[in-house]
Short mmCIF file of C-alpha atoms in Angstrom, two decimals:
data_model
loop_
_atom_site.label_atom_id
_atom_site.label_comp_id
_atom_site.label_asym_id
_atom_site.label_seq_id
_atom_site.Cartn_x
_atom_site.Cartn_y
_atom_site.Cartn_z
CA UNK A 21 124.56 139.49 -7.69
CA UNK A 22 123.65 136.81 -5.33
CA UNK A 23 122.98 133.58 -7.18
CA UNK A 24 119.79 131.66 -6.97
CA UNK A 25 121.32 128.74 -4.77
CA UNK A 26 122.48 131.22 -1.52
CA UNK A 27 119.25 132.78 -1.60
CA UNK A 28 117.33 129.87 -1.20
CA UNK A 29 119.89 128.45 1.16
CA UNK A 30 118.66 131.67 3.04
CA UNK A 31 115.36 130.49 2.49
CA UNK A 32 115.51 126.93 3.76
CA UNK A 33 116.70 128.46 7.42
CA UNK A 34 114.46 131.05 7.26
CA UNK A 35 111.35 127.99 6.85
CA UNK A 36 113.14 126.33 9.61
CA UNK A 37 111.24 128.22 11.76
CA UNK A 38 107.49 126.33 10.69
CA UNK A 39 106.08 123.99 13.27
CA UNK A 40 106.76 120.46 13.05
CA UNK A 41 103.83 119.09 12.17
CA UNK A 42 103.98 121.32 8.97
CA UNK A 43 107.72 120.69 7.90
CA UNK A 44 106.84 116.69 8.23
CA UNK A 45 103.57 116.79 6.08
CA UNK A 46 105.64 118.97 3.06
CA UNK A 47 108.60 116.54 3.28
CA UNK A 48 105.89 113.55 3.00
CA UNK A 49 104.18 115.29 0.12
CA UNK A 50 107.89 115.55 -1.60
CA UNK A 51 108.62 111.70 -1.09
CA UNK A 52 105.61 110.73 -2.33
CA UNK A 53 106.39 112.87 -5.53
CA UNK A 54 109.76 111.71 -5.25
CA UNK A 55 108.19 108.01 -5.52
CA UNK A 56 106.22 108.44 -8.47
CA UNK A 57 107.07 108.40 -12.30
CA UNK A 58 105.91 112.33 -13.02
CA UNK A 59 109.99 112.79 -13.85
CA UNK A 60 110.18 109.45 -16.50
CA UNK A 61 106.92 110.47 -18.24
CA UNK A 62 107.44 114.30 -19.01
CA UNK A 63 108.62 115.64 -21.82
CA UNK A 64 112.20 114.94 -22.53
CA UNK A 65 115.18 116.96 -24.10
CA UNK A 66 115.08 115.95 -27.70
CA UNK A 67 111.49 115.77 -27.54
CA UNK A 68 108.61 118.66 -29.07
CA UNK A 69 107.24 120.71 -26.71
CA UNK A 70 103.31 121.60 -27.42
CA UNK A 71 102.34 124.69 -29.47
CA UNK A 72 100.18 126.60 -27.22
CA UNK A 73 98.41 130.52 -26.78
CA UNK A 74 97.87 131.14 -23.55
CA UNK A 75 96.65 134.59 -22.11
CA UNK A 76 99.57 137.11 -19.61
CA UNK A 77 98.49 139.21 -17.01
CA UNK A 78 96.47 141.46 -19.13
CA UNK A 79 94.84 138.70 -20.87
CA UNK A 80 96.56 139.32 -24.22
CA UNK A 81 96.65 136.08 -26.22
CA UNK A 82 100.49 134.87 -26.66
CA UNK A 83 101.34 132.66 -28.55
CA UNK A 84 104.51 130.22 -28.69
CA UNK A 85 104.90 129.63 -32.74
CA UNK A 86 105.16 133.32 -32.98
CA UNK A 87 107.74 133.72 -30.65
CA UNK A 88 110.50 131.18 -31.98
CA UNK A 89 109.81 132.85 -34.94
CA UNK A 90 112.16 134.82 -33.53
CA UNK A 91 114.66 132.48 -31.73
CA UNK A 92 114.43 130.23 -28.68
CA UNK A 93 112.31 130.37 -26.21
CA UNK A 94 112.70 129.20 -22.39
CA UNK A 95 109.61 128.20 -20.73
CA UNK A 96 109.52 128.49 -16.87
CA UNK A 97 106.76 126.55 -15.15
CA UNK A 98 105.75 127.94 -11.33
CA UNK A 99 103.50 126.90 -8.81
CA UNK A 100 102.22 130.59 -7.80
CA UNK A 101 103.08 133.88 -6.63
CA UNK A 102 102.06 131.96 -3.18
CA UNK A 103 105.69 130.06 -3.23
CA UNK A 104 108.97 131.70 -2.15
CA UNK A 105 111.15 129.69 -3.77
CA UNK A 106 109.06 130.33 -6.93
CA UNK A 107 109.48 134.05 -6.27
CA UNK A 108 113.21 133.77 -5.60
CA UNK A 109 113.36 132.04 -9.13
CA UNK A 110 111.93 134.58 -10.92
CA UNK A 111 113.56 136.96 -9.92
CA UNK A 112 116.99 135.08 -10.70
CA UNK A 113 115.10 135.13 -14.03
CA UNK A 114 114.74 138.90 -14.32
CA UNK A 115 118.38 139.65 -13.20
CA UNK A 116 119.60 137.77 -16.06
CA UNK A 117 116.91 138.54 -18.61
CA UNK A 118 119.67 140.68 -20.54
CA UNK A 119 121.62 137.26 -21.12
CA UNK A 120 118.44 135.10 -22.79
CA UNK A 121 117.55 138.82 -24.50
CA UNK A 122 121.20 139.33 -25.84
CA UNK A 123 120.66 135.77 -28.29
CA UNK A 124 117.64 136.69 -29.14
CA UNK A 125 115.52 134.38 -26.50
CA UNK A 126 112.46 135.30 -25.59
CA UNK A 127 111.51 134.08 -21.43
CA UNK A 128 107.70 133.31 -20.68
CA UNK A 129 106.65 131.82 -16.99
CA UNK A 130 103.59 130.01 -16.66
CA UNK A 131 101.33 128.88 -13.87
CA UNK A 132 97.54 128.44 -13.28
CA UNK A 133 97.17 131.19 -11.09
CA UNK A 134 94.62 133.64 -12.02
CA UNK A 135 95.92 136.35 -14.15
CA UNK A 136 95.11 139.09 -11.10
CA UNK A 137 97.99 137.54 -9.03
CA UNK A 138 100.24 137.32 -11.78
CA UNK A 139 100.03 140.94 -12.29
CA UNK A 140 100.39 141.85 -8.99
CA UNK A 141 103.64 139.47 -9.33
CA UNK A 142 104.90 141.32 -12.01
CA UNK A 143 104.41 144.78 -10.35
CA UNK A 144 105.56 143.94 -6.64
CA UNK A 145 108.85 142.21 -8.03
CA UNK A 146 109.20 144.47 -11.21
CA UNK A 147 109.68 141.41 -13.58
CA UNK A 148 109.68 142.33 -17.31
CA UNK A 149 108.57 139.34 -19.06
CA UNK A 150 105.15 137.84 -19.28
CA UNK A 151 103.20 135.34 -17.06
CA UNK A 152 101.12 133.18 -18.41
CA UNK A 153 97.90 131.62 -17.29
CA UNK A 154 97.72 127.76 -17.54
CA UNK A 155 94.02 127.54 -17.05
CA UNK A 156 93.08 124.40 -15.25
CA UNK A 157 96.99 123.30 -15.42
CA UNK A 158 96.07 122.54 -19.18
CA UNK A 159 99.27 122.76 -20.65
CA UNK A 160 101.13 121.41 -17.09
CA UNK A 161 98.79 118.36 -17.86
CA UNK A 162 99.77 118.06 -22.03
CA UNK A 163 103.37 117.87 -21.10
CA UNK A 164 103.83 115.68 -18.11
CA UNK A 165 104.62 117.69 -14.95
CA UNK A 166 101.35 118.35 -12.91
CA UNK A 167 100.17 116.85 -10.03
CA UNK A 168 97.21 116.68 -7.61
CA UNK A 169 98.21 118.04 -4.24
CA UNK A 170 97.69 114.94 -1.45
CA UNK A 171 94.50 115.14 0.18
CA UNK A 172 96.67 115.43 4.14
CA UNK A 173 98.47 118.41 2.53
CA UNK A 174 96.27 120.89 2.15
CA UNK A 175 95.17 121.37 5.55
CA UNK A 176 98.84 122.44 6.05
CA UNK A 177 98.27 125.05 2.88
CA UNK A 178 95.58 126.31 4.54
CA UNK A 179 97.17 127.13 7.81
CA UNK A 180 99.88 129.23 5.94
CA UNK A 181 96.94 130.92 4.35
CA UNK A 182 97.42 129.71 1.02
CA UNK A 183 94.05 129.10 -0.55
CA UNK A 184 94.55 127.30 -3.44
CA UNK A 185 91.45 127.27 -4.97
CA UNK A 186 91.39 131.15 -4.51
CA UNK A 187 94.49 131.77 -6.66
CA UNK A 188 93.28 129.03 -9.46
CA UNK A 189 89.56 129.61 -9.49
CA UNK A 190 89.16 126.07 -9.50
CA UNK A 191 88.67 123.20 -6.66
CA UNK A 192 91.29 120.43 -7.84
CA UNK A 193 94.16 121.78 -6.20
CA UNK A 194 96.45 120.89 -9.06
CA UNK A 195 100.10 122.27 -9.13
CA UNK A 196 102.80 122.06 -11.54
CA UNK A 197 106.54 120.78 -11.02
CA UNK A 198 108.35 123.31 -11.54
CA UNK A 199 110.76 122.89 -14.77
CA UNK A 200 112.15 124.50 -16.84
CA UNK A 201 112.74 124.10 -20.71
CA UNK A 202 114.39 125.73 -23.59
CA UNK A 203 112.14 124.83 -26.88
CA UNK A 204 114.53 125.68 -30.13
CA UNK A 205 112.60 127.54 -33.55
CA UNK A 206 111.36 124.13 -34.57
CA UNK A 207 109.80 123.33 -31.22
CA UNK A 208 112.76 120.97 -30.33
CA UNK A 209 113.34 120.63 -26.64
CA UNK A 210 117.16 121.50 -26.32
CA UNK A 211 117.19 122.03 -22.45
CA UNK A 212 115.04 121.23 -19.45
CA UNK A 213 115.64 121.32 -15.54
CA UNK A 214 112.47 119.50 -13.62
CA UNK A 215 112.54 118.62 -9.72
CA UNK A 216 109.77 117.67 -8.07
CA UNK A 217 111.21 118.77 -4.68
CA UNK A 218 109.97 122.16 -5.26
CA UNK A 219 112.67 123.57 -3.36
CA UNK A 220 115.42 122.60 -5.47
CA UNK A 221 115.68 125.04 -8.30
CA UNK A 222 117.72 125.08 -11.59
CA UNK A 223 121.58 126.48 -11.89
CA UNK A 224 120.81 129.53 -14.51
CA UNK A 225 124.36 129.24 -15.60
CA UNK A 226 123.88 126.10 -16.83
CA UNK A 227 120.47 127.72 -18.71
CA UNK A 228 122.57 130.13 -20.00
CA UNK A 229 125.05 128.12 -22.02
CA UNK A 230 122.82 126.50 -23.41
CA UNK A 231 121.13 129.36 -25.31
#
């Protein structure tokens, strides 16, 4: 298997290819991230992560407490099924779902994309766990890691044809970090990676040993 880090090295040369004017704005919108305090005032390791039910792909109601009744559980947040390097996460995800399965950890991903696109997600990239539907970046919000996109970079969005307010039904282009965090049986968080340079992703060994 090809880990996570070559295929987004593939991915970053592949993006080379966007004009200027584009590549510029994203790396401004990443600095400006970069300069805030979104990574201080999130939830830490050692900390309790939120009890929440939030609805998958077919709307089902799932709900955390009942799933570390049963062990661990690792919580993925992702921007959209918009993002490649969200995609190429994922799917890192699913090719080592046996390994979170095989301790008896159960793997949700969450974003505030409409259900619709999460279900086309799951289908186009065969993906056997659930996404979850962070309404309004609710949850996001309640633990420290969402954002407001900049006003100048949305124009850029646009040109790529990524309508934001199309794939979260709302108008406040709000976006999550993406992070990702193990929460033990009594709601303890025992690991988290967070970035807010969306392109750097976490090392899913490193997830692994600590399940």
């Amino acid at each position: 298997m090809k880990n996570l880090e070559y295929e987004i090295a593939k991915l970053n040369a592949n993006l080379a290819t966007l004009p200027l004017e584009i590549k510029e704005i994203f790396g401004r919108s990443i600095q400006d991230l970069q300069s805030g305090d979104l990574t201080e005032k999130s939830l830490q390791i050692g900390d309790k992560f939120l009890d929440f039910s939030l609805v998958n792909s077919k709307r089902e109601e799932i709900e955390l407490g009942k799933l570390l009744n049963k062990g661990k559980v690792i919580v993925a947040f992702f921007r959209g099924s918009w993002c490649p390097y969200c995609n190429l996460e994922l799917r890192a995800l699913q090719q080592n779902l046996t390994h979170f399965t095989a301790v008896e950890a159960t793997l949700l991903a969450i974003s505030p994309q409409v259900p619709k696109f999460s279900e086309a997600l799951l289908k186009d990239n065969n993906l056997d766990f659930e996404l979850l539907f962070d309404e309004d970046n609710t949850l996001a919000i309640s633990v420290g890691i969402s954002f407001e996109l900049q006003d100048y970079a949305i124009s850029s969005y646009d040109r790529l044809g990524i309508n934001l307010s199309a794939y979260n039904g709302n108008d406040s282009n709000r976006l999550p970090v993406p992070a990702v965090f193990v929460i033990d049986p009594d709601y303890t968080i025992s690991y988290r990676f967070m970035d807010v340079n969306y392109m750097n992703r976490l090392n899913i060994e490193e997830l692994i040993a600590q399940l």
